[in-house]
Amino acid sequence: MSVLLQSPWRPVRGRRPGRRNSAVALPDLVNLVQAIADEPLAWEPLVQLPEGTDRWRTRLYGDRRFELWLLSWLPGHHPDLHDHGSSAAAFVVVRGVLGEVRVERDGYYSGYLRRSGSATSVAPGVIHDVCGAGDGPAVSIHAYSPPLSTMNHYVRDDDGAPGLLRSVRTNEPEQAPVR
């Protein structure tokens, strides 16, 4: 088990983790990434800046229920519109600024700036895009439950609606589609 999880994380509202292979609830994923963010000595020495046009990432922990990833972004790095298949997600920005665009249920797009210290959750099937949005590098911690197995990538059609580009079997977060 990772050094990051030697300090026990606590589920919200007295929830107890279910079976070993059951998914972790969204509020618990947010609590988890925030707890890891509060232990910078455990993850900060691992951070590397990305090279080229992709983000840098490393897996911090994983089991049948969830996985944790550490990502770094340069301004403008983004994987395009995607969802995480059947996995829920949460992420916290621990350095810099990330931008996020989400496709809302009504089909409209909403934009958010996620600054250092902010955490958010992403329900399964929610289409979004995350990008480095500040003047310098950004670093974030992501949790996925169950662990990632599929990502769906989308393109906007002529009317701006997201259309499925392709589905990818993957075990890596925010994987950019190959063009």
Backbone as a printed PyTorch tensor [residue, N CA C, xyz], in Angstrom:
tensor([[[  0.8410,  -1.1840,   0.0000],
         [  0.0000,   0.0000,   0.0000],
         [  0.8780,   1.2360,   0.0000]],

        [[  0.4210,   2.2580,  -0.6780],
         [  1.1750,   3.4980,  -0.8060],
         [  1.3320,   4.2010,   0.5350]],

        [[  2.4410,   4.9100,   0.6750],
         [  2.6460,   5.7360,   1.8590],
         [  1.5460,   6.7800,   1.9870]],

        [[  0.9460,   7.1570,   0.8610],
         [ -0.1050,   8.1690,   0.8910],
         [ -1.3240,   7.7160,   1.6690]],

        [[ -1.5550,   6.4250,   1.7340],
         [ -2.7630,   5.9450,   2.3980],
         [ -2.4870,   5.3590,   3.7730]],

        [[ -1.3030,   5.5790,   4.3090],
         [ -1.0420,   5.0900,   5.6500],
         [ -1.8240,   5.8790,   6.6880]],

        [[ -2.1340,   7.1390,   6.3850],
         [ -3.0360,   7.9050,   7.2410],
         [ -4.4500,   7.5750,   6.7790]],

        [[ -5.2780,   7.0130,   7.6570],
         [ -6.5960,   6.5690,   7.1900],
         [ -7.4560,   7.7420,   6.7400]],

        [[ -8.1250,   7.5840,   5.6050],
         [ -9.0780,   8.5880,   5.1670],
         [-10.4340,   8.1930,   5.7010]],

        [[-11.2670,   9.1610,   5.9400],
         [-12.5650,   8.8980,   6.5500],
         [-13.6850,   9.2410,   5.5740]],

        [[-14.6050,   8.3210,   5.3670],
         [-15.7600,   8.6270,   4.5330],
         [-16.6230,   9.7070,   5.1770]],

        [[-17.3500,  10.4620,   4.3780],
         [-18.2220,  11.5110,   4.9110],
         [-19.4520,  10.9090,   5.5580]],

        [[-20.0520,  11.6660,   6.4390],
         [-21.3260,  11.3360,   7.0840],
         [-21.3860,   9.9160,   7.6400]],

        [[-20.2890,   9.4490,   8.1840],
         [-20.2830,   8.1540,   8.8380],
         [-20.4110,   6.9610,   7.9160]],

        [[-20.2840,   7.1780,   6.5920],
         [-20.3600,   6.0400,   5.6790],
         [-19.2030,   5.0900,   5.9380]],

        [[-19.4560,   3.8490,   5.7300],
         [-18.3950,   2.8510,   5.8240],
         [-18.1530,   2.2980,   4.4320]],

        [[-16.9050,   2.1010,   4.0950],
         [-16.6580,   1.4980,   2.7880],
         [-17.3990,   0.1760,   2.6720]],

        [[-17.9590,  -0.0640,   1.4840],
         [-18.7050,  -1.2920,   1.2500],
         [-17.7790,  -2.4390,   0.9160]],

        [[-18.2900,  -3.3610,   0.1350],
         [-17.4530,  -4.4810,  -0.2880],
         [-16.1990,  -3.9730,  -0.9710]],

        [[-15.1900,  -4.7750,  -0.9710],
         [-13.8970,  -4.3740,  -1.5210],
         [-13.9800,  -3.9300,  -2.9760]],

        [[-14.8820,  -4.4930,  -3.7520],
         [-14.9520,  -4.1190,  -5.1580],
         [-16.0770,  -3.1390,  -5.4600]],

        [[-16.7190,  -2.5600,  -4.4560],
         [-17.7790,  -1.5910,  -4.6940],
         [-17.1740,  -0.2110,  -4.9270]],

        [[-17.9190,   0.6030,  -5.6500],
         [-17.4480,   1.9470,  -5.9620],
         [-17.4910,   2.8320,  -4.7200]],

        [[-16.6430,   3.8360,  -4.7190],
         [-16.6010,   4.8350,  -3.6510],
         [-17.5310,   5.9760,  -4.0480]],

        [[-18.3450,   6.4680,  -3.1310],
         [-19.2950,   7.5440,  -3.4000],
         [-18.5620,   8.8470,  -3.7360]],

        [[-19.1890,   9.6760,  -4.5580],
         [-18.5700,  10.9460,  -4.9770],
         [-18.0900,  11.8070,  -3.8090]],

        [[-18.9100,  12.0200,  -2.7590],
         [-18.4010,  12.8470,  -1.6490],
         [-17.1610,  12.2460,  -0.9890]],

        [[-17.1050,  10.9260,  -0.9500],
         [-15.9400,  10.2630,  -0.3670],
         [-14.7110,  10.4200,  -1.2540]],

        [[-14.9070,  10.4030,  -2.5740],
         [-13.7770,  10.6370,  -3.4770],
         [-13.2170,  12.0450,  -3.2900]],

        [[-14.1050,  13.0240,  -3.1190],
         [-13.6510,  14.4080,  -2.8760],
         [-12.8720,  14.4670,  -1.5740]],

        [[-13.4010,  13.8440,  -0.5190],
         [-12.6730,  13.8110,   0.7640],
         [-11.3110,  13.1470,   0.6050]],

        [[-11.2510,  12.1000,  -0.1940],
         [-10.0040,  11.3770,  -0.3950],
         [ -8.9560,  12.2560,  -1.0630]],

        [[ -9.3080,  12.9140,  -2.1710],
         [ -8.3070,  13.7510,  -2.8450],
         [ -7.8870,  14.9280,  -1.9700]],

        [[ -8.8170,  15.4610,  -1.1840],
         [ -8.4540,  16.5490,  -0.2750],
         [ -7.5120,  16.0590,   0.8200]],

        [[ -7.7450,  14.8610,   1.3390],
         [ -6.8650,  14.3070,   2.3730],
         [ -5.4570,  14.0800,   1.8290]],

        [[ -5.3650,  13.5830,   0.5950],
         [ -4.0540,  13.3700,  -0.0150],
         [ -3.3720,  14.7090,  -0.2690]],

        [[ -4.1300,  15.6950,  -0.7360],
         [ -3.5740,  17.0360,  -0.9700],
         [ -3.0020,  17.6340,   0.3120]],

        [[ -3.5930,  17.2980,   1.4450],
         [ -3.1360,  17.8130,   2.7430],
         [ -1.8480,  17.1570,   3.2200]],

        [[ -1.3080,  16.1940,   2.4540],
         [ -0.0490,  15.5230,   2.7950],
         [  1.0040,  15.7850,   1.7110]],

        [[  1.3860,  17.0470,   1.4880],
         [  2.2900,  17.3590,   0.3690],
         [  3.6500,  16.6820,   0.4520]],

        [[  4.1120,  16.3630,   1.6440],
         [  5.4080,  15.6960,   1.7330],
         [  5.3770,  14.3080,   1.0950]],

        [[  4.1970,  13.7290,   0.9850],
         [  4.0730,  12.3960,   0.3970],
         [  4.0360,  12.4390,  -1.1280]],

        [[  3.4560,  13.4830,  -1.7430],
         [  3.3270,  13.5230,  -3.2000],
         [  4.2040,  14.5710,  -3.8740]],

        [[  4.5240,  15.6620,  -3.1900],
         [  5.2740,  16.7470,  -3.8220],
         [  6.6190,  16.3070,  -4.4200]],

        [[  7.3910,  15.4560,  -3.7320],
         [  8.6710,  15.0360,  -4.3220],
         [  8.5220,  14.2300,  -5.6230]],

        [[  7.3310,  13.7200,  -5.9020],
         [  7.0990,  12.9140,  -7.0990],
         [  6.7840,  13.7480,  -8.3340]],

        [[  6.3950,  15.0160,  -8.1410],
         [  5.9280,  15.8520,  -9.2470],
         [  7.0340,  16.0910, -10.2670]],

        [[  6.6740,  15.9170, -11.5190],
         [  7.5470,  16.2540, -12.6460],
         [  6.7480,  17.1060, -13.6220]],

        [[  7.4200,  17.9560, -14.3520],
         [  6.7360,  18.7430, -15.3700],
         [  6.5950,  17.9140, -16.6390]],

        [[  5.4960,  18.1260, -17.3530],
         [  5.3000,  17.3760, -18.5850],
         [  6.2710,  17.8240, -19.6740]],

        [[  6.4990,  16.9280, -20.6080],
         [  7.2940,  17.2490, -21.7860],
         [  6.3970,  17.1270, -23.0030]],

        [[  6.5850,  17.9660, -23.9710],
         [  5.7900,  17.8960, -25.1890],
         [  4.3930,  18.4210, -24.9910]],

        [[  3.4230,  17.7630, -25.6380],
         [  2.0550,  18.2680, -25.6460],
         [  1.1160,  17.5130, -24.7210]],

        [[  1.6070,  16.5370, -23.9990],
         [  0.7550,  15.7560, -23.0980],
         [  1.0150,  16.1820, -21.6660]],

        [[  0.1720,  15.7170, -20.7640],
         [  0.3940,  15.9580, -19.3460],
         [  1.3130,  14.8710, -18.8120]],

        [[  1.9560,  15.1790, -17.6910],
         [  2.7270,  14.1560, -16.9870],
         [  1.7950,  13.5460, -15.9620]],

        [[  1.9320,  12.2390, -15.7000],
         [  1.0810,  11.5850, -14.7000],
         [  1.8130,  10.3940, -14.1070]],

        [[  1.4540,  10.1120, -12.8540],
         [  1.9350,   8.8980, -12.2110],
         [  0.8390,   8.3920, -11.2830]],

        [[  0.7290,   7.0990, -11.2270],
         [ -0.2680,   6.4600, -10.3650],
         [  0.2830,   6.4180,  -8.9490]],

        [[ -0.5100,   6.9120,  -8.0030],
         [ -0.1120,   6.9250,  -6.5970],
         [ -0.5740,   5.6810,  -5.8470]],

        [[ -1.7500,   5.1770,  -6.2230],
         [ -2.3270,   4.0430,  -5.4990],
         [ -3.4650,   3.4740,  -6.3250]],

        [[ -3.7260,   2.1940,  -6.1770],
         [ -4.8780,   1.5990,  -6.8200],
         [ -5.2390,   0.2620,  -6.2040]],

        [[ -6.5180,   0.0130,  -6.1050],
         [ -7.0280,  -1.2910,  -5.7230],
         [ -8.3220,  -1.5110,  -6.5070]],

        [[ -9.1190,  -2.4780,  -6.1270],
         [-10.3460,  -2.7690,  -6.8740],
         [-11.3890,  -1.6660,  -6.7560]],

        [[-11.3300,  -0.8810,  -5.6920],
         [-12.3590,   0.1330,  -5.4350],
         [-12.0430,   1.4860,  -6.0350]],

        [[-10.7690,   1.9120,  -5.9830],
         [-10.4240,   3.2410,  -6.4910],
         [ -8.9420,   3.2950,  -6.8170]],

        [[ -8.5840,   4.3520,  -7.5380],
         [ -7.1820,   4.6190,  -7.8240],
         [ -6.9340,   6.1090,  -7.6970]],

        [[ -5.6850,   6.4540,  -7.4090],
         [ -5.2530,   7.8440,  -7.2450],
         [ -4.1450,   8.1480,  -8.2420]],

        [[ -4.1970,   9.3160,  -8.8390],
         [ -3.1950,   9.7550,  -9.8070],
         [ -2.7390,  11.1650,  -9.4680]],

        [[ -1.4930,  11.4450,  -9.7620],
         [ -0.8970,  12.7700,  -9.6420],
         [ -0.6060,  13.2220, -11.0660]],

        [[ -1.1140,  14.3990, -11.4540],
         [ -0.9300,  14.9150, -12.8090],
         [ -0.3230,  16.3060, -12.7490]],

        [[  0.4750,  16.6410, -13.7660],
         [  0.9320,  18.0220, -13.9150],
         [  0.6080,  18.4790, -15.3300]],

        [[  0.3610,  19.7690, -15.4570],
         [ -0.1410,  20.3610, -16.6930],
         [  0.6300,  21.6390, -16.9950]],

        [[  0.9180,  21.8800, -18.2370],
         [  1.4120,  23.1730, -18.6770],
         [  0.2200,  23.9500, -19.2250]],

        [[  0.3080,  25.2710, -19.2930],
         [ -0.8280,  26.0320, -19.8390],
         [ -1.2230,  25.5080, -21.2210]],

        [[ -2.5180,  25.2960, -21.3890],
         [ -3.0450,  24.8250, -22.6620],
         [ -3.1160,  23.3240, -22.8210]],

        [[ -2.4460,  22.5440, -21.9760],
         [ -2.5480,  21.0780, -22.0690],
         [ -3.9710,  20.6570, -21.7560]],

        [[ -4.5700,  19.8840, -22.6360],
         [ -5.8910,  19.3280, -22.3440],
         [ -6.1480,  18.1100, -23.2140]],

        [[ -6.9960,  17.1850, -22.7150],
         [ -7.2740,  15.9510, -23.4500],
         [ -8.5010,  16.0230, -24.3530]],

        [[ -9.1540,  17.1470, -24.4850],
         [-10.3850,  17.2990, -25.2610],
         [-11.5700,  16.7210, -24.4910]],

        [[-12.7580,  16.9010, -25.0510],
         [-13.9710,  16.4330, -24.3820],
         [-13.9250,  14.9210, -24.2010]],

        [[-14.2690,  14.4740, -22.9970],
         [-14.2480,  13.0470, -22.6890],
         [-15.1320,  12.7780, -21.4890]],

        [[-15.4470,  11.5170, -21.2870],
         [-15.9990,  11.0810, -20.0080],
         [-15.1610,   9.9030, -19.5400]],

        [[-15.4140,   9.4620, -18.3220],
         [-14.6240,   8.3930, -17.7190],
         [-15.3810,   7.0680, -17.7140]],

        [[-16.2460,   6.8740, -18.7070],
         [-17.0060,   5.6400, -18.7830],
         [-17.8500,   5.4540, -17.5350]],

        [[-17.7610,   4.3000, -16.9090],
         [-18.5690,   4.0070, -15.7180],
         [-17.8870,   4.4380, -14.4200]],

        [[-16.7480,   5.1020, -14.5200],
         [-16.0240,   5.5380, -13.3110],
         [-16.4380,   6.9430, -12.8870]],

        [[-16.5920,   7.1150, -11.5940],
         [-16.7520,   8.4530, -11.0160],
         [-15.3560,   9.0160, -10.7880]],

        [[-15.2620,  10.3220, -10.6930],
         [-13.9570,  10.9510, -10.4980],
         [-14.0800,  12.1200,  -9.5400]],

        [[-12.9530,  12.4680,  -8.9470],
         [-12.8220,  13.6930,  -8.1700],
         [-11.4010,  14.1710,  -8.3630]],

        [[-11.2180,  15.4800,  -8.3640],
         [ -9.8600,  15.9940,  -8.4360],
         [ -9.7410,  17.2720,  -7.6300]],

        [[ -8.5340,  17.5050,  -7.1580],
         [ -8.2110,  18.7110,  -6.4180],
         [ -6.9730,  19.3210,  -7.0620]],

        [[ -6.9970,  20.6260,  -7.2330],
         [ -5.8480,  21.3470,  -7.7600],
         [ -4.9560,  21.6850,  -6.5620]],

        [[ -3.6980,  21.2800,  -6.6320],
         [ -2.7840,  21.5310,  -5.5200],
         [ -1.7440,  22.5960,  -5.8570]],

        [[ -1.6710,  22.9600,  -7.1330],
         [ -0.7620,  24.0300,  -7.5510],
         [ -1.2700,  24.5820,  -8.8710]],

        [[ -1.2940,  25.8940,  -9.0050],
         [ -1.6810,  26.5180, -10.2640],
         [ -3.1780,  26.5850, -10.4740]],

        [[ -3.5680,  26.6550, -11.7460],
         [ -4.9760,  26.8150, -12.1240],
         [ -5.3000,  25.8620, -13.2730]],

        [[ -6.4330,  25.1950, -13.1580],
         [ -6.9700,  24.3770, -14.2440],
         [ -8.2920,  24.9730, -14.7030]],

        [[ -8.5530,  24.8810, -15.9790],
         [ -9.8620,  25.2350, -16.5120],
         [-10.6350,  23.9610, -16.7680]],

        [[-11.9270,  24.0220, -16.5820],
         [-12.7670,  22.8590, -16.8700],
         [-13.9910,  23.3250, -17.6280]],

        [[-14.3630,  22.5820, -18.6590],
         [-15.6000,  22.7890, -19.3960],
         [-16.4250,  21.5290, -19.2100]],

        [[-17.7020,  21.7080, -18.8740],
         [-18.6140,  20.5610, -18.7350],
         [-19.8050,  20.7370, -19.6550]],

        [[-20.2430,  19.6120, -20.1990],
         [-21.4840,  19.6040, -20.9540],
         [-22.5890,  19.3110, -19.9530]],

        [[-23.4790,  20.2760, -19.7600],
         [-24.5670,  20.1270, -18.7890],
         [-25.6780,  19.2590, -19.3720]],

        [[-26.5930,  18.8420, -18.5310],
         [-27.6890,  17.9620, -18.9630],
         [-28.5310,  18.5850, -20.0650]],

        [[-28.6410,  19.9190, -20.0500],
         [-29.4360,  20.5930, -21.0740],
         [-28.6560,  20.8050, -22.3730]],

        [[-27.4080,  20.3080, -22.4280],
         [-26.6030,  20.4250, -23.6270],
         [-25.7260,  21.6620, -23.6800]],

        [[-25.9380,  22.5800, -22.7440],
         [-25.1040,  23.7810, -22.7140],
         [-23.7550,  23.4710, -22.0800]],

        [[-22.7820,  24.2780, -22.4220],
         [-21.4320,  24.1330, -21.8890],
         [-21.2320,  25.1510, -20.7750]],

        [[-20.6390,  24.7060, -19.6680],
         [-20.3100,  25.5920, -18.5480],
         [-18.8120,  25.5400, -18.3270]],

        [[-18.2180,  26.6940, -18.0690],
         [-16.7840,  26.7630, -17.8300],
         [-16.4820,  27.1120, -16.3870]],

        [[-15.4190,  26.5400, -15.8560],
         [-15.0170,  26.7540, -14.4680],
         [-13.5030,  26.9460, -14.4040]],

        [[-13.0630,  27.8210, -13.5110],
         [-11.6400,  27.9020, -13.1840],
         [-11.4600,  27.1990, -11.8600]],

        [[-10.5960,  26.2250, -11.8360],
         [-10.3050,  25.4590, -10.6220],
         [ -8.9280,  25.9160, -10.1280]],

        [[ -8.9480,  26.6830,  -9.0550],
         [ -7.7080,  27.2310,  -8.4980],
         [ -7.1410,  26.3150,  -7.4240]],

        [[ -5.9010,  26.5400,  -7.0690],
         [ -5.2410,  25.7370,  -6.0540],
         [ -6.1040,  25.6600,  -4.7980]],

        [[ -6.3320,  24.4550,  -4.3220],
         [ -7.1620,  24.2240,  -3.1380],
         [ -8.5830,  23.8230,  -3.4580]],

        [[ -9.0180,  24.0110,  -4.6990],
         [-10.4040,  23.6590,  -5.0200],
         [-10.5010,  22.1980,  -5.4580]],

        [[-11.5630,  21.5540,  -5.0280],
         [-11.8270,  20.1570,  -5.3620],
         [-13.2190,  20.0530,  -5.9670]],

        [[-13.3870,  19.1040,  -6.8560],
         [-14.6890,  18.8900,  -7.4780],
         [-14.8510,  17.4120,  -7.8040]],

        [[-16.0850,  17.0170,  -8.0730],
         [-16.3620,  15.6310,  -8.4590],
         [-16.9610,  15.6060,  -9.8520]],

        [[-16.8440,  14.4450, -10.4930],
         [-17.3730,  14.2320, -11.8360],
         [-18.1010,  12.8900, -11.8120]],

        [[-19.4210,  12.9370, -11.9560],
         [-20.2120,  11.7020, -11.9420],
         [-19.9190,  10.8790, -13.1940]],

        [[-20.1400,   9.5630, -13.1300],
         [-19.9420,   8.7340, -14.3200],
         [-20.7680,   9.2660, -15.4950]],

        [[-20.1710,   9.2840, -16.6650],
         [-20.8800,   9.7140, -17.8670],
         [-20.8890,  11.2100, -18.1160]],

        [[-20.4360,  12.0210, -17.1750],
         [-20.3950,  13.4670, -17.3920],
         [-19.2680,  13.7830, -18.3740]],

        [[-19.6080,  14.5300, -19.4200],
         [-18.6330,  14.9070, -20.4430],
         [-17.9720,  16.2150, -20.0230]],

        [[-16.6410,  16.2090, -20.0300],
         [-15.9270,  17.4340, -19.6510],
         [-14.5650,  17.4640, -20.3210]],

        [[-13.8720,  18.5730, -20.1120],
         [-12.5070,  18.7660, -20.5830],
         [-11.7960,  19.5650, -19.5090]],

        [[-10.5570,  19.2330, -19.2420],
         [ -9.7380,  19.9350, -18.2500],
         [ -8.4850,  20.4120, -18.9580]],

        [[ -8.0150,  21.6080, -18.6020],
         [ -6.7940,  22.1100, -19.2410],
         [ -6.0030,  22.9710, -18.2670]],

        [[ -4.6970,  23.0620, -18.5180],
         [ -3.8600,  24.0020, -17.7880],
         [ -4.2900,  25.4040, -18.1700]],

        [[ -4.6630,  26.2300, -17.1920],
         [ -5.2760,  27.5230, -17.5030],
         [ -4.5180,  28.7200, -16.9480]],

        [[ -3.4900,  28.5080, -16.1700],
         [ -2.7720,  29.6260, -15.5810],
         [ -1.5750,  30.0310, -16.4050]],

        [[ -0.7580,  30.8800, -15.8270],
         [  0.4640,  31.3430, -16.4840],
         [  1.6010,  30.3450, -16.3510]],

        [[  1.4810,  29.4090, -15.4180],
         [  2.5420,  28.4380, -15.1840],
         [  1.9740,  27.0520, -15.0280]],

        [[  2.8190,  26.0970, -14.6370],
         [  2.3630,  24.7150, -14.4730],
         [  1.2870,  24.5880, -13.3920]],

        [[  0.4660,  23.5740, -13.5530],
         [ -0.5370,  23.2270, -12.5450],
         [ -0.3170,  21.7670, -12.1640]],

        [[ -0.7080,  21.4280, -10.9320],
         [ -0.6020,  20.0600, -10.4340],
         [ -1.9430,  19.7010,  -9.8060]],

        [[ -2.4050,  18.4780, -10.0620],
         [ -3.6830,  18.0380,  -9.5040],
         [ -3.5950,  16.5750,  -9.0890]],

        [[ -4.4650,  16.2240,  -8.1490],
         [ -4.5910,  14.8470,  -7.6750],
         [ -5.9900,  14.3690,  -8.0510]],

        [[ -6.0640,  13.2000,  -8.6980],
         [ -7.3240,  12.6640,  -9.2080],
         [ -7.5970,  11.3000,  -8.5890]],

        [[ -8.8700,  11.0360,  -8.3210],
         [ -9.3140,   9.7190,  -7.8530],
         [-10.4000,   9.2340,  -8.8020]],

        [[-10.3920,   7.9350,  -9.0930],
         [-11.3920,   7.3160,  -9.9590],
         [-11.9250,   6.0740,  -9.2570]],

        [[-13.2650,   5.9200,  -9.2830],
         [-13.8630,   4.7490,  -8.6820],
         [-15.0890,   4.3400,  -9.4950]],

        [[-15.1510,   3.0800,  -9.9020],
         [-14.0700,   2.1040,  -9.8560],
         [-12.9090,   2.5840, -10.7110]],

        [[-11.7550,   1.9330, -10.6150],
         [-10.6060,   2.3540, -11.4190],
         [-10.9700,   2.4420, -12.9050]],

        [[-10.3270,   3.3670, -13.5950],
         [-10.6020,   3.5810, -15.0130],
         [-10.4390,   2.3140, -15.8320]],

        [[-11.3760,   2.1030, -16.7280],
         [-11.2450,   1.0190, -17.6940],
         [-11.5950,   1.5080, -19.0970]],

        [[-12.4160,   2.5520, -19.1830],
         [-12.8480,   3.0840, -20.4730],
         [-12.9330,   4.6020, -20.4090]],

        [[-12.5120,   5.2420, -21.4730],
         [-12.7710,   6.6710, -21.6550],
         [-13.4200,   6.8470, -23.0170]],

        [[-14.4300,   7.7080, -23.0490],
         [-15.1160,   8.0310, -24.2930],
         [-14.7060,   9.4450, -24.6870]],

        [[-14.2950,   9.6210, -25.9230],
         [-13.8510,  10.9250, -26.4210],
         [-14.9000,  11.4700, -27.3780]],

        [[-15.0830,  12.7930, -27.3360],
         [-16.1480,  13.4480, -28.0960],
         [-15.5870,  14.6000, -28.9240]],

        [[-16.3010,  14.9160, -30.0010],
         [-16.0460,  16.1180, -30.7890],
         [-17.3590,  16.8740, -30.8870]],

        [[-17.2630,  18.1830, -31.0240],
         [-18.4700,  18.9940, -31.1980],
         [-18.8950,  18.9410, -32.6630]],

        [[-20.2110,  18.7240, -32.8620],
         [-20.7070,  18.7430, -34.2330],
         [-20.9440,  20.1890, -34.6630]],

        [[-21.5180,  20.3740, -35.8260],
         [-21.7190,  21.7330, -36.3490],
         [-22.6110,  22.5830, -35.4570]],

        [[-23.4750,  21.9400, -34.6870],
         [-24.3550,  22.6670, -33.7660],
         [-23.7510,  22.8110, -32.3770]],

        [[-22.5500,  22.2860, -32.1640],
         [-21.8940,  22.3770, -30.8580],
         [-22.1930,  21.2080, -29.9380]],

        [[-23.0480,  20.2820, -30.3630],
         [-23.3850,  19.1300, -29.5150],
         [-22.2310,  18.1240, -29.5460]],

        [[-21.9680,  17.4760, -28.4120],
         [-20.8830,  16.4820, -28.4090],
         [-21.3170,  15.1980, -29.1100]],

        [[-20.4950,  14.7420, -30.0250],
         [-20.7260,  13.4740, -30.7030],
         [-19.5910,  12.5280, -30.3630]],

        [[-19.9220,  11.2750, -30.1170],
         [-18.9060,  10.2960, -29.7410],
         [-17.9060,  10.1230, -30.8710]],

        [[-16.6390,  10.3530, -30.5580],
         [-15.5510,  10.1590, -31.5120],
         [-15.0690,   8.7180, -31.4500]],

        [[-14.7870,   8.2590, -30.2130],
         [-14.3510,   6.8840, -30.0240],
         [-14.3450,   6.5440, -28.5500]],

        [[-14.3740,   5.2510, -28.2570],
         [-14.2260,   4.7280, -26.9000],
         [-12.8820,   4.0220, -26.8230]],

        [[-12.1860,   4.2210, -25.7160],
         [-10.8470,   3.6710, -25.5560],
         [-10.7950,   2.8720, -24.2670]],

        [[-10.3220,   1.6480, -24.3470],
         [-10.0340,   0.8760, -23.1350],
         [ -8.7240,   1.4120, -22.6010]],

        [[ -8.6960,   1.8400, -21.3570],
         [ -7.4950,   2.4680, -20.8090],
         [ -7.4370,   2.2750, -19.3080]],

        [[ -6.2560,   2.3910, -18.7700],
         [ -6.0960,   2.4250, -17.3190],
         [ -5.3230,   3.6750, -16.9170]],

        [[ -5.3470,   4.7080, -17.7910],
         [ -4.6800,   5.9660, -17.5050],
         [ -5.6790,   7.1080, -17.5610]],

        [[ -5.5320,   8.0950, -16.6730],
         [ -6.4730,   9.2110, -16.6480],
         [ -6.2070,  10.2160, -17.7520]],

        [[ -7.2670,  10.8760, -18.1410],
         [ -7.1690,  12.0220, -19.0410],
         [ -6.3500,  11.7110, -20.2820]],

        [[ -6.4740,  10.4920, -20.7720],
         [ -5.6900,  10.0800, -21.9230],
         [ -6.2010,  10.7900, -23.1780]],

        [[ -5.3200,  11.4990, -23.8610],
         [ -5.7060,  12.2270, -25.0620],
         [ -5.9320,  11.2670, -26.2240]],

        [[ -6.9430,  11.5490, -27.0570],
         [ -7.1600,  10.6990, -28.2100],
         [ -6.0500,  10.8800, -29.2310]],

        [[ -5.7640,   9.8270, -29.9710],
         [ -4.7950,   9.8990, -31.0500],
         [ -5.5340,  10.4120, -32.2680]],

        [[ -4.9980,  11.4300, -32.9290],
         [ -5.6650,  12.0110, -34.0980],
         [ -5.0440,  11.5200, -35.3700]]])
